[in-house]
Coordinates of C-alpha atoms in Angstrom, one line a residue:
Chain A
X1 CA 3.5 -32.7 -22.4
X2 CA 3.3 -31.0 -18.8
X3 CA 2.5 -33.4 -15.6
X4 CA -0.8 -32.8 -14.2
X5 CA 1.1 -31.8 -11.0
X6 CA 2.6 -28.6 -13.7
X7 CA -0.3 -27.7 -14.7
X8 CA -2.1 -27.7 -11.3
X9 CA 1.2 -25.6 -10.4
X10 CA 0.1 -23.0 -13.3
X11 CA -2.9 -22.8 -12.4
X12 CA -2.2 -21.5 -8.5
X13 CA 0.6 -19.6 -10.1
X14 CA -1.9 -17.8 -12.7
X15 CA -4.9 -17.8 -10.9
X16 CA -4.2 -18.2 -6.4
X17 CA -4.8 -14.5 -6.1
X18 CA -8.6 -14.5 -8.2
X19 CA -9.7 -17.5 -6.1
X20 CA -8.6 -16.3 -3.1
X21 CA -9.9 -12.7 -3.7
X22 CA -13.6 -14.8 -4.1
X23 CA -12.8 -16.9 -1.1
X24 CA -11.7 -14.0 1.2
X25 CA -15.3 -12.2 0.4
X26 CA -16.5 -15.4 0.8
X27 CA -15.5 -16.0 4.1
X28 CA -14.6 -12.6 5.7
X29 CA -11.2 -14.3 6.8
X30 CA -8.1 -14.3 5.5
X31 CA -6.8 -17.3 7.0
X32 CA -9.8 -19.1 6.6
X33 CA -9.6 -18.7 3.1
X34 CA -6.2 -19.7 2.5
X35 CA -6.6 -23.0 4.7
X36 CA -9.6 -23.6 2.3
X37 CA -7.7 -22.4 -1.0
X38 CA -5.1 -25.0 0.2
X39 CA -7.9 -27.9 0.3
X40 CA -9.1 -27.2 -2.7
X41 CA -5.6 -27.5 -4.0
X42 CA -5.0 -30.6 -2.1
X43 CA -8.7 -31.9 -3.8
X44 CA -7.0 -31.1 -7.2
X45 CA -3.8 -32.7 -7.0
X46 CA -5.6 -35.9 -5.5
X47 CA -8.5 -36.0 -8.2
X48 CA -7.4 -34.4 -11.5
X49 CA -4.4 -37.1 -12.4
X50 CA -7.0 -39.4 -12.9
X51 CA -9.8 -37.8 -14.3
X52 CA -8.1 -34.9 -16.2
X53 CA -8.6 -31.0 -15.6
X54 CA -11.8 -30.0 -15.4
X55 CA -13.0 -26.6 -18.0
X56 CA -12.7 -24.7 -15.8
X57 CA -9.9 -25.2 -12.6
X58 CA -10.3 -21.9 -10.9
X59 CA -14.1 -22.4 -10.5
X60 CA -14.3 -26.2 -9.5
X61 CA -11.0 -25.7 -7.1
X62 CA -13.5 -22.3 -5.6
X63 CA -16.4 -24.8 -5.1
X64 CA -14.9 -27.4 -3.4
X65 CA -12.9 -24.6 -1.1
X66 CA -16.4 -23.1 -0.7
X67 CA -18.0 -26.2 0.4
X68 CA -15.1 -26.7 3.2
X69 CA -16.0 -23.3 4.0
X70 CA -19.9 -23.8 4.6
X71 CA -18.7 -27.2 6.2
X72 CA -17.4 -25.5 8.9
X73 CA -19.6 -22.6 9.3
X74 CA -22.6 -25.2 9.6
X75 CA -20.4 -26.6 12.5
X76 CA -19.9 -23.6 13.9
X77 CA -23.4 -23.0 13.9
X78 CA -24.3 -25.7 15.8
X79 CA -22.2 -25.1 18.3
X80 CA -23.2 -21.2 18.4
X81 CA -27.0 -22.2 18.8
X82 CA -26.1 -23.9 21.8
X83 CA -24.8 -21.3 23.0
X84 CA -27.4 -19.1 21.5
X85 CA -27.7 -16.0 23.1
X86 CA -24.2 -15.8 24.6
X87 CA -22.6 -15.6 21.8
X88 CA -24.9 -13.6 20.0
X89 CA -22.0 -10.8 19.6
X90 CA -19.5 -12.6 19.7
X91 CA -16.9 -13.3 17.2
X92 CA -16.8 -14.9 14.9
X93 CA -20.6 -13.4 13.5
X94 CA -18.8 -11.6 11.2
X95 CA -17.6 -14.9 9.2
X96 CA -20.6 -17.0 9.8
X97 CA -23.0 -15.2 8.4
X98 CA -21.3 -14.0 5.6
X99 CA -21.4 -18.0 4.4
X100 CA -24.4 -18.7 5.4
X101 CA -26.2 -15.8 3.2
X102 CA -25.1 -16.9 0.2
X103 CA -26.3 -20.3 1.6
X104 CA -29.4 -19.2 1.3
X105 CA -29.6 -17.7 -2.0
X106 CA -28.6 -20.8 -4.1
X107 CA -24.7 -21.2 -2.7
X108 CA -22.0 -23.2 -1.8
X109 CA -22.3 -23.9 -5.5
X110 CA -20.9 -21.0 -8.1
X111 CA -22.4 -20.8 -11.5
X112 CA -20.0 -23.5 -13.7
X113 CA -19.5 -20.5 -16.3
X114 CA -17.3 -18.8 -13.7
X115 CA -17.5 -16.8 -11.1
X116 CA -16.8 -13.1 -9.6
X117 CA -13.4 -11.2 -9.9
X118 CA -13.1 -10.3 -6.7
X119 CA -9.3 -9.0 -6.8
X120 CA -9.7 -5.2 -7.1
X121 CA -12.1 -5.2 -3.8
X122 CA -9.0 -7.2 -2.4
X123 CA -6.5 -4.9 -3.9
X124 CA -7.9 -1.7 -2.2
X125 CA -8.0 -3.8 1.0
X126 CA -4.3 -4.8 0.9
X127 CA -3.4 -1.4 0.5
X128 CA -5.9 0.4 2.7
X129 CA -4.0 3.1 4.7
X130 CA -5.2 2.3 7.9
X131 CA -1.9 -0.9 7.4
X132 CA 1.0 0.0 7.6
X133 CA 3.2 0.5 4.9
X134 CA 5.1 -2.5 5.0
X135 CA 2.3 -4.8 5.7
X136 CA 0.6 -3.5 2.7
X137 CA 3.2 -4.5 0.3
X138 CA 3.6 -7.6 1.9
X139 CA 0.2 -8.3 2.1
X140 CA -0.4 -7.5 -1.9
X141 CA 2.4 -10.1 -2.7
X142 CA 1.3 -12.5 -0.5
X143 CA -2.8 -13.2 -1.5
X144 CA -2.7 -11.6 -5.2
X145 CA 1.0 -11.8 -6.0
X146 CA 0.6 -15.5 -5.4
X147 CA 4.0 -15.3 -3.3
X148 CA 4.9 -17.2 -0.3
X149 CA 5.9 -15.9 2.9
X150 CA 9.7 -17.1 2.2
X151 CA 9.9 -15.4 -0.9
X152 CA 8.7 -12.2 0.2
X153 CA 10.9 -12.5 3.3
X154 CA 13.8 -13.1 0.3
X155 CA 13.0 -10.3 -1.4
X156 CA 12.8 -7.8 1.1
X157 CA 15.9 -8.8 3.1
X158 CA 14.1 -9.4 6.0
X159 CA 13.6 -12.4 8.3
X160 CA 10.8 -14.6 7.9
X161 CA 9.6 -14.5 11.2
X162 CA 9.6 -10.3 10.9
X163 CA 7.4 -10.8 7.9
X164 CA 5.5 -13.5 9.2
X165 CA 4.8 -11.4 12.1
X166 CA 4.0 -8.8 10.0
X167 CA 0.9 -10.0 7.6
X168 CA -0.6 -11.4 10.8
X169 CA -0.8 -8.2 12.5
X170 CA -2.3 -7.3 9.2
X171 CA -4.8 -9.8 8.8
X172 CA -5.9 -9.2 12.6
X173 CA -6.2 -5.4 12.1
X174 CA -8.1 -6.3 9.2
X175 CA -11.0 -8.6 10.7
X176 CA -10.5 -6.7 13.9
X177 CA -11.1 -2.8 12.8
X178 CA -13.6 -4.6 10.1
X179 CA -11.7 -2.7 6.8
X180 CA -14.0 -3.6 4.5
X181 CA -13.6 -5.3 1.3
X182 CA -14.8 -3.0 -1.1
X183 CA -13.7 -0.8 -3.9
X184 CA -14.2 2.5 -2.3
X185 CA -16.8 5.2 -3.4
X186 CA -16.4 8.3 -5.6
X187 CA -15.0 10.8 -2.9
X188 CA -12.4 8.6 -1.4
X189 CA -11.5 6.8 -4.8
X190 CA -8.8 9.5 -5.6
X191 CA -7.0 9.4 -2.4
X192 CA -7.3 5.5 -1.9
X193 CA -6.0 4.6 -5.6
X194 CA -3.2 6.5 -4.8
X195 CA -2.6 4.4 -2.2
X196 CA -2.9 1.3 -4.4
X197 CA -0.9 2.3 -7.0
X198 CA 2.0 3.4 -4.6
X199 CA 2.0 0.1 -3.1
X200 CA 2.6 -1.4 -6.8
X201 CA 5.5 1.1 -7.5
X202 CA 7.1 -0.1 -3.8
X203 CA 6.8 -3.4 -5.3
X204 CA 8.3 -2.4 -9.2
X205 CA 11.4 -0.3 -7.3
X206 CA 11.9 -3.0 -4.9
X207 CA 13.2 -5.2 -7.9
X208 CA 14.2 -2.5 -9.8
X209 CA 16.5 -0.4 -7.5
X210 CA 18.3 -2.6 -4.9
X211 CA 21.4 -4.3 -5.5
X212 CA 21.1 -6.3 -3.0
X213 CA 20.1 -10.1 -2.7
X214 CA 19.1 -12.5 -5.4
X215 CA 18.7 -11.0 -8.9
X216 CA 16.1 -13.2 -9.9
X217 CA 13.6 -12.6 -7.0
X218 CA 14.3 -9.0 -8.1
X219 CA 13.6 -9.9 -11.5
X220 CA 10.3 -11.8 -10.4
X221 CA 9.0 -8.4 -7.7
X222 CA 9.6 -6.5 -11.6
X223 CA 7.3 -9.0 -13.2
X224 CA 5.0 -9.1 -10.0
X225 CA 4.5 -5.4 -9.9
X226 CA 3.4 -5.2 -13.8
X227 CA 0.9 -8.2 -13.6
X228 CA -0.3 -6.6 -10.7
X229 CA -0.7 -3.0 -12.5
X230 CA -1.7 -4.5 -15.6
X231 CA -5.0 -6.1 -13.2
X232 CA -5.7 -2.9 -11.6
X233 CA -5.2 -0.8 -15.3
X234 CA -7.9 -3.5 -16.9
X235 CA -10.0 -3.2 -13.8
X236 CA -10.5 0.5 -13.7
X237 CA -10.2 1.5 -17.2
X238 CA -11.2 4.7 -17.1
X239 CA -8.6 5.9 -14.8
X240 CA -5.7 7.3 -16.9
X241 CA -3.3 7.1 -13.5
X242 CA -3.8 3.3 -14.2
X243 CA -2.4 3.2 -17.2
X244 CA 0.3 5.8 -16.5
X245 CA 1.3 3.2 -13.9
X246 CA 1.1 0.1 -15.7
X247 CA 3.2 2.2 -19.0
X248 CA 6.3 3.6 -16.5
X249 CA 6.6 0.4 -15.4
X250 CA 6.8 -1.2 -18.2
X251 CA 9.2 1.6 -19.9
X252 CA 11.9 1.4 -16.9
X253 CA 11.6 -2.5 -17.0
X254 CA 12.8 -2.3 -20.9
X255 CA 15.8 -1.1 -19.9
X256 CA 16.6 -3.9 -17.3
X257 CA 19.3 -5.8 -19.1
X258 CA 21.6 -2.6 -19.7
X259 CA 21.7 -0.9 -16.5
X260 CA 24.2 -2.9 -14.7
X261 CA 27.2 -3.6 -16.5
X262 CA 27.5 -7.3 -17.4
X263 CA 31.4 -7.3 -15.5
X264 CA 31.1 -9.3 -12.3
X265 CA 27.4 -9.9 -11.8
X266 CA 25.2 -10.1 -9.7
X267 CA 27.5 -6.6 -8.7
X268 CA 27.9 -4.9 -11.7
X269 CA 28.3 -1.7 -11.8
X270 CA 25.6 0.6 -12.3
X271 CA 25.2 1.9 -16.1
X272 CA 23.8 5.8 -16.6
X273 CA 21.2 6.5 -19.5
X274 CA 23.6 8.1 -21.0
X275 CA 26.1 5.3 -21.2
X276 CA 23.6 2.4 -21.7
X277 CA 23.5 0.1 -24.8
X278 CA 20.3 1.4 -26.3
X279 CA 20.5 -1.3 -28.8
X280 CA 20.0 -3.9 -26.3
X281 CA 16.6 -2.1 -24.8
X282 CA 13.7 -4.5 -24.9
X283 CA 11.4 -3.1 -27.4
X284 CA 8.6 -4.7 -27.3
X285 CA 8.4 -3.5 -24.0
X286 CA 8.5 -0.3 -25.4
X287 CA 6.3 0.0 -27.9
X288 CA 3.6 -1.6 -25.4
X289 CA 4.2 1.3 -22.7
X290 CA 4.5 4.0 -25.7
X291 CA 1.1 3.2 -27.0
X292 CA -0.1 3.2 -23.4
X293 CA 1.4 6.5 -22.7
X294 CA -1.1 7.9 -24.8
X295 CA -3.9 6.4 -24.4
X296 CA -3.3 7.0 -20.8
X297 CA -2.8 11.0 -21.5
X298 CA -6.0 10.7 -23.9
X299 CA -8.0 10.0 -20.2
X300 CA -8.8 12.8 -18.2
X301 CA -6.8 14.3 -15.7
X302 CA -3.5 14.0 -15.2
X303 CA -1.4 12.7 -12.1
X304 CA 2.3 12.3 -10.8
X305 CA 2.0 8.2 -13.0
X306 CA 1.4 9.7 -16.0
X307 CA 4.1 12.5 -15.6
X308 CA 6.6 10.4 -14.9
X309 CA 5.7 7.9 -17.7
X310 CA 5.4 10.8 -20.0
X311 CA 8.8 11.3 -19.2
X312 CA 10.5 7.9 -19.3
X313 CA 8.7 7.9 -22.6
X314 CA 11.1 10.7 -24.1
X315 CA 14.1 8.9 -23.1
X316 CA 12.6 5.6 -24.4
X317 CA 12.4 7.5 -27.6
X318 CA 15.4 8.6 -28.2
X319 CA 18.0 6.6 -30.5
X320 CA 20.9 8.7 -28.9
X321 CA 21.5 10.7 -25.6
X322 CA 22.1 13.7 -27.6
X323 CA 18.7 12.9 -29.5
X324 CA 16.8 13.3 -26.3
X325 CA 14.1 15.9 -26.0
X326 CA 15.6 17.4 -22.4
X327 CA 13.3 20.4 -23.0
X328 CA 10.0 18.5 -23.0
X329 CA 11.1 16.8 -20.2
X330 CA 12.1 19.6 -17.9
X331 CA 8.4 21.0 -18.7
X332 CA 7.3 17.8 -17.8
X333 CA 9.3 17.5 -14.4
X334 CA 8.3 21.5 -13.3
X335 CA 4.8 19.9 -13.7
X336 CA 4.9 17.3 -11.9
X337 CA 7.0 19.4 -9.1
X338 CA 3.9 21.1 -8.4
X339 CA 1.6 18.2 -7.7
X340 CA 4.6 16.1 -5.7
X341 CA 6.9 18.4 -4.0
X342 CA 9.7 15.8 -3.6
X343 CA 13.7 16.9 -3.3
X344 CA 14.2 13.9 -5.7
X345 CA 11.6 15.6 -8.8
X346 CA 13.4 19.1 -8.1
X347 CA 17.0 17.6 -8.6
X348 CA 15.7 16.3 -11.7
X349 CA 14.0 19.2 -12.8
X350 CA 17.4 21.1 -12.5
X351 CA 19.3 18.3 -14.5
X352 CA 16.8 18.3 -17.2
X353 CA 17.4 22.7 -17.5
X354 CA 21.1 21.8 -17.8
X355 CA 21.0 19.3 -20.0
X356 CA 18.4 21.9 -22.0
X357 CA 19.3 25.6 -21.1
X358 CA 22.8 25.2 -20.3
X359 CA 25.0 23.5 -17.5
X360 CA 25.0 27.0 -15.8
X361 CA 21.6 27.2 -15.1
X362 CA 21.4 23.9 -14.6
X363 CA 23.4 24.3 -11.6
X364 CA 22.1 27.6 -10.4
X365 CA 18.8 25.7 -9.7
X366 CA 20.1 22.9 -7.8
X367 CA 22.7 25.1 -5.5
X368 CA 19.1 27.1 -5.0
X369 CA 17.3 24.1 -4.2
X370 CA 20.3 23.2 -1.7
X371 CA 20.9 26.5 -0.4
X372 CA 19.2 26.3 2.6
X373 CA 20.9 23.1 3.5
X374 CA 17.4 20.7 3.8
X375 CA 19.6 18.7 1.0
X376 CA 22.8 18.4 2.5
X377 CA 22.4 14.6 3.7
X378 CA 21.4 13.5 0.9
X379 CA 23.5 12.0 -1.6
X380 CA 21.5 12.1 -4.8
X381 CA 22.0 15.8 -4.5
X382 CA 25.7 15.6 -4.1
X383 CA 25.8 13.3 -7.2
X384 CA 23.6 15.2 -9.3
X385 CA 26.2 18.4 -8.7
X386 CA 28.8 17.0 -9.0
X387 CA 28.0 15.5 -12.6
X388 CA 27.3 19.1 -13.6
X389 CA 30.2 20.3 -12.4
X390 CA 32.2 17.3 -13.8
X391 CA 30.4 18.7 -17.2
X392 CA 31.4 22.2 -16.4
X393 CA 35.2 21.0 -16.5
X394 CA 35.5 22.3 -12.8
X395 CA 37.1 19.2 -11.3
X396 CA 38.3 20.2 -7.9
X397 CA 34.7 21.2 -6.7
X398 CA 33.2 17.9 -8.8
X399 CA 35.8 15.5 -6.7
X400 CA 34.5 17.1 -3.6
X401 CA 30.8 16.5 -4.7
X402 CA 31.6 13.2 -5.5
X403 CA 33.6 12.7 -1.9
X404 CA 30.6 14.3 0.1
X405 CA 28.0 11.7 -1.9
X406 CA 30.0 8.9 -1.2
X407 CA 29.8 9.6 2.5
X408 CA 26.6 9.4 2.4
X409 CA 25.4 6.2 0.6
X410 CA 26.5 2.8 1.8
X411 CA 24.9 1.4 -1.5
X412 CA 27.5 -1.0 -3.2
X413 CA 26.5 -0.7 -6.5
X414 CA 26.1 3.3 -6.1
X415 CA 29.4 3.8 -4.7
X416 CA 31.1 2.0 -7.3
X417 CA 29.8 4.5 -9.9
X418 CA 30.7 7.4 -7.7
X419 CA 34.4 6.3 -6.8
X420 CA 35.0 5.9 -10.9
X421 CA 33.4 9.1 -11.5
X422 CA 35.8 10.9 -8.7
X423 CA 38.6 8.9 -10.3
X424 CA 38.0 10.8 -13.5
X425 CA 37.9 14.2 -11.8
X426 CA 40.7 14.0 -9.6
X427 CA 44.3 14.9 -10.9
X428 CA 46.0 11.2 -11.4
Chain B
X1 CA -19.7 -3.3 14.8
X2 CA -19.4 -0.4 17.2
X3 CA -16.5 1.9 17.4
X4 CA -15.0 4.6 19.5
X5 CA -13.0 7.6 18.8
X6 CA -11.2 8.8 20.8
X7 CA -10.3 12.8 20.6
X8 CA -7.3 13.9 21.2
X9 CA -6.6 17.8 21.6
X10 CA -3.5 20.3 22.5
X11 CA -4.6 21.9 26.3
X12 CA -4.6 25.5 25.9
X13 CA -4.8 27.5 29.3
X14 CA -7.0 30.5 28.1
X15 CA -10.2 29.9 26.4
X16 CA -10.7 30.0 23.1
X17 CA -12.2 32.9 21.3
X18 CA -16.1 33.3 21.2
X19 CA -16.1 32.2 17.5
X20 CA -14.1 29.6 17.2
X21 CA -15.9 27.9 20.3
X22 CA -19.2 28.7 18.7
X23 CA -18.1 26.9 15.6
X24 CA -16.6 24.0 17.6
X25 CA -19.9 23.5 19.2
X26 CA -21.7 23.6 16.0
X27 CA -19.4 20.8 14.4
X28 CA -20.3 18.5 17.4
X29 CA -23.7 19.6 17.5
X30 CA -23.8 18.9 13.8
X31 CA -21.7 15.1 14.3
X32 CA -23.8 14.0 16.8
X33 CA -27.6 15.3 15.3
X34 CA -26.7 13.6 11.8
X35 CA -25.2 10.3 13.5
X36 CA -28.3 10.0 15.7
X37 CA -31.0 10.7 12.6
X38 CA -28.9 7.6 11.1
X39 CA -29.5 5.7 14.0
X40 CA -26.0 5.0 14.4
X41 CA -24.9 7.4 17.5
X42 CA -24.5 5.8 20.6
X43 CA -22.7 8.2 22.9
X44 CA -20.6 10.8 23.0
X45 CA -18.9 13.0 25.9
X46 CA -16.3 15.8 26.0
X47 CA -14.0 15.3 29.9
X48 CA -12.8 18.0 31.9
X49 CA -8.9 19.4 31.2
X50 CA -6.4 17.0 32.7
X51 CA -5.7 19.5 35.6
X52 CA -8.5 17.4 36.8
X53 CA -7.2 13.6 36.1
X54 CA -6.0 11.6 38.7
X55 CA -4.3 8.8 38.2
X56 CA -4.0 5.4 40.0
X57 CA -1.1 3.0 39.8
X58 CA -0.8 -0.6 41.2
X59 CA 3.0 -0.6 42.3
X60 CA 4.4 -3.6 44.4
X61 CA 0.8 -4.8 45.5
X62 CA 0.3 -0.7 46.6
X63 CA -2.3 1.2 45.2
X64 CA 0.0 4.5 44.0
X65 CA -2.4 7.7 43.3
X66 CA -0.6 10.1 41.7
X67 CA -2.3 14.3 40.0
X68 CA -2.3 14.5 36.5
X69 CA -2.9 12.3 33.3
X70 CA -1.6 9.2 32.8
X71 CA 1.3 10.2 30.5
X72 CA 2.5 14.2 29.8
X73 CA 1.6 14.2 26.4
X74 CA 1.1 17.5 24.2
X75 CA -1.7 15.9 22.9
X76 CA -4.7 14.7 25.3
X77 CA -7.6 12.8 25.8
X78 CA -10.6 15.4 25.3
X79 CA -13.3 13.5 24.8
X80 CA -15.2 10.5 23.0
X81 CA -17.8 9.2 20.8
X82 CA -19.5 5.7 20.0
X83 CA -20.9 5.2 17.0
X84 CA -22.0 1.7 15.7
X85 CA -20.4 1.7 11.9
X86 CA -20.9 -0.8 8.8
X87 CA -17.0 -0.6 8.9
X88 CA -13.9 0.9 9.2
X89 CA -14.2 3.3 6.1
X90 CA -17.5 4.2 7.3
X91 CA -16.2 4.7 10.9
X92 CA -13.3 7.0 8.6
X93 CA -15.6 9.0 6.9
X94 CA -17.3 10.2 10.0
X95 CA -14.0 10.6 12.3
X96 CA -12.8 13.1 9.8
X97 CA -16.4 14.9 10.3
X98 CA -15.3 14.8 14.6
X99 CA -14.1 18.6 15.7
X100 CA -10.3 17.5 17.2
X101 CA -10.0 21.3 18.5
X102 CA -12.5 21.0 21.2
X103 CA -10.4 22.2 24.0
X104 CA -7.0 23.6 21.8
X105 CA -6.2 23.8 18.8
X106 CA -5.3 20.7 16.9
X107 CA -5.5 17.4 17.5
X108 CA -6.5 14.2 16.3
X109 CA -9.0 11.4 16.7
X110 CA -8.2 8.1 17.0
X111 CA -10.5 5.0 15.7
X112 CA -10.8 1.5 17.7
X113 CA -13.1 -1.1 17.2
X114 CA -15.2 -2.1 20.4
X115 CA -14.8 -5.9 21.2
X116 CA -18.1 -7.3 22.0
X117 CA -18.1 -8.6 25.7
X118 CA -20.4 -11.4 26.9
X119 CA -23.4 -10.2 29.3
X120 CA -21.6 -10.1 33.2
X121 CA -25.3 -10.7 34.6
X122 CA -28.9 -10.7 33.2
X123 CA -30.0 -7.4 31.5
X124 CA -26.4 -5.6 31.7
X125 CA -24.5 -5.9 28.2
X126 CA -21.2 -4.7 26.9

């Protein structure tokens, strides 16, 4: 039987980001509403030991914040009213009468049978792209991830104070530059989703693809990013990107456990497609983003998440490397070339002709991507050559490959795979 | 909440062909007719080329005047509006609606919330 003091835990665990997207809205303050969040959690854990949780926790923990927050804005009206018409632009009119409206109209108190989701209008302020980058993922974990400020800092690599520093420039620009809190209308919907959705992908690849620090905060940014994508997918339903999202994420997470080599974790080595245990993929997690895939390509449109699901859904499906429909997914990568111009898509448009139309062509492509030299710092394109070359059987061109991408990647886990790749290549 | 954007433009030396300052015109013309039929427009003004700018520098408790813009920048200050906005997507929508080409050929336009100032003497506000 869980302590009252668990379940009040699950409760801010499962729910902290829906009652502080209310209170936020609420309040038109950030900080406002997490100090009131924080009282009503404080009421919680001083009332419900006795008394038992009430039907609904979210919605009386939002009431009593709710009060604290009218509380104070009545205070703050008396003292404004003595200052009456000196203060009559001043800060903070924004906040007050935001409370005091709903005042009006029947509030503090929220109907008992629940109250308003407020999280998307929250989402698309997180990751409005008047923040900057950083502070938008930081921001996302922090009021609807239900993360601290320590474990963000932990998960980022970054000193607290850096990140600290960070969400409060945020949050200032926020109240300051009045970005509102509202899903946005049809003509900037496109363009601002985007936004969103890249924010959750930052968050996925954050856990996914560094090596670095503590595998089970990475673990937890995986499991982060899909809650969150899952909300925003069962928000906006009829967007098929959603989906596309919520299914890639899911289909590169079922793959977690077999893409570093068990040998001397946390810094294993890291394990290629080819070579993973495909036994040990997670198939629930599968079948969930299979069945997604299509209902996401059933939606109209179509979109770089959807692509790229779409994809990781032809290597889910096949039971060997050889099996693997490399044809489909070169079409699939030339598409999605066109709508995201990225070096990254054409290198793995070129290995996907290889490994359909031949290692020669294969390579053609990429030295014509690289031709030009825009490509020569970066070490994904050294790799990817070199493996077709190591393919190719032309080993003294492949070890040099290998040598020029090690130069260029101080990534542990990365270089491991490259110095045993150029250890096969090179005449022992 | 009021805003102001400020416009930034490249400074070309020769003027700019007949059309393109005709259609220039017409995109202010058109900003600042729609803004004021909203009831939302509160100012706007282009400024002279920074040939003109003088600039003034307190140095050591010395008032340093010096020709010339504040900074040497390939982009400069052209020109402004105010327009009082719900927020800052609304104040968005219509900076993207702002000619930035008003006196070269690209440019940009910057978006900053006015803070509200308290009244300096009876009848004068911020």
């Amino acid at each position: 039987m869980a302590s009252t003091h668990e379940l009040i835990a699950g409760v801010f665990r499962q729910e902290s980001g829906r009652i502080l997207a209310g209170l936020i809205r609420f309040a038109g303050s950030f900080d406002r509403a997490e100090e009131a969040m924080q009282e009503g959690f404080a009421a919680a854990l001083a009332r419900w030991p006795g008394g038992g949780l009430p039907d609904n926790p979210a919605a009386w923990i939002t009431r009593v914040a709710q009060r604290k927050l009218v509380d104070a804005a009545r205070r703050e009206r008396v003292h404004r009213d003595m200052e009456a018409e000196l203060q009559r632009e001043l800060e903070p009119a924004a906040f007050v009468p935001a409370v005091l409206a709903h005042e009006t109209v029947g509030w503090p108190m929220p109907p008992e049978e629940g109250f308003p989701d407020e999280r998307l209008r929250l989402l698309f302020t997180c990751c409005h792209p008047a923040l900057e980058a950083s502070a938008r993922v930081a921001l996302t974990l922090r009021t609807l991830g239900g993360l601290t400020t320590p474990e963000i800092a932990r998960a980022f690599l970054l000193p607290e104070p850096t990140l600290a520093q960070r969400l409060v420039r945020a949050k200032r620009k926020i109240e300051q530059a009045r970005i509102p809190y509202e899903v946005p209308g049809r003509a900037a919907l496109a363009e601002r989703l985007a936004s969103v959705q890249s924010v959750l992908y930052l968050i996925f690849n954050e856990g996914y693809s560094t090596t670095a620090g503590d595998s089970l905060v990475r673990r937890e940014l995986c499991q982060e990013a899909i809650r969150l994508a899952r909300m925003l997918a069962q928000l906006l339903p009829e967007e098929g990107e959603n989906w596309g999202l919520l299914a890639l994420m899911l289909l590169h997470d079922s793959r977690r456990d077999t893409r570093i080599s068990p040998q001397g974790e946390p810094r294993g080595e890291l394990v290629p497609l080819e070579e993973q245990d495909r036994s040990r993929w997670d198939q629930a997690a599968i079948a969930e983003g299979l069945e997604l895939v299509e209902r996401a390509l059933r939606l109209p449109g179509v979109g770089p998440q959807r692509l790229q699901a779409a994809i990781a859904a032809l290597h889910a499906q096949a039971a060997t490397p050889e099996a693997t429909d490399w044809a489909q997914i070169a079409a699939l990568y030339a598409r999605l070339a066109e709508l995201v111009p990225s070096a990254v898509v054409r290198l793995n448009h070129a290995v996907a002709v290889a490994m359909s139309a031949g290692l020669a062509p294969g390579l053609a492509l990429m030295d014509g991507l690289g031709a030009d030299g825009s490509l020569d710092g970066y070490h994904l394109y050294h790799a990817a050559r070199a493996d077709l070359l190591r393919r190719l059987g032309r080993a003294v061109p492949a070890a040099a490959a290998y040598r020029q991408a090690l130069a260029l990647t101080s990534n542990a886990v990365e270089r491991r795979y490259l110095r045993r790749r150029l250890a096969e290549v090179e005449p022992g | 909440m009021r805003y102001m954007f400020l416009i930034y433009s490249q400074e070309v030396p020769e003027p700019l062909p007949a059309e393109e300052d005709r259609a220039i015109r017409q995109g202010h013309r058109a900003a600042m007719e729609e803004t004021s039929r909203r009831g939302i427009f509160r100012g706007a003004e282009p400024l002279h080329p920074t040939s003109t700018a003088t600039t003034l520098r307190h140095q050591d408790g010395r008032v340093v005047i010096t020709d010339g813009p504040f900074a040497e920048t390939k982009e400069q200050l052209a020109g402004y509006y105010i327009l009082d906005c719900q927020d800052l997507d609304e104040a968005l929508e219509w900076a993207a609606r702002i000619p930035t080409a008003c006196a070269g050929r690209s440019g940009c336009v910057e978006v900053r919330p006015i803070q509200a100032m308290k009244p300096v003497a009876d009848g004068i506000h911020a």
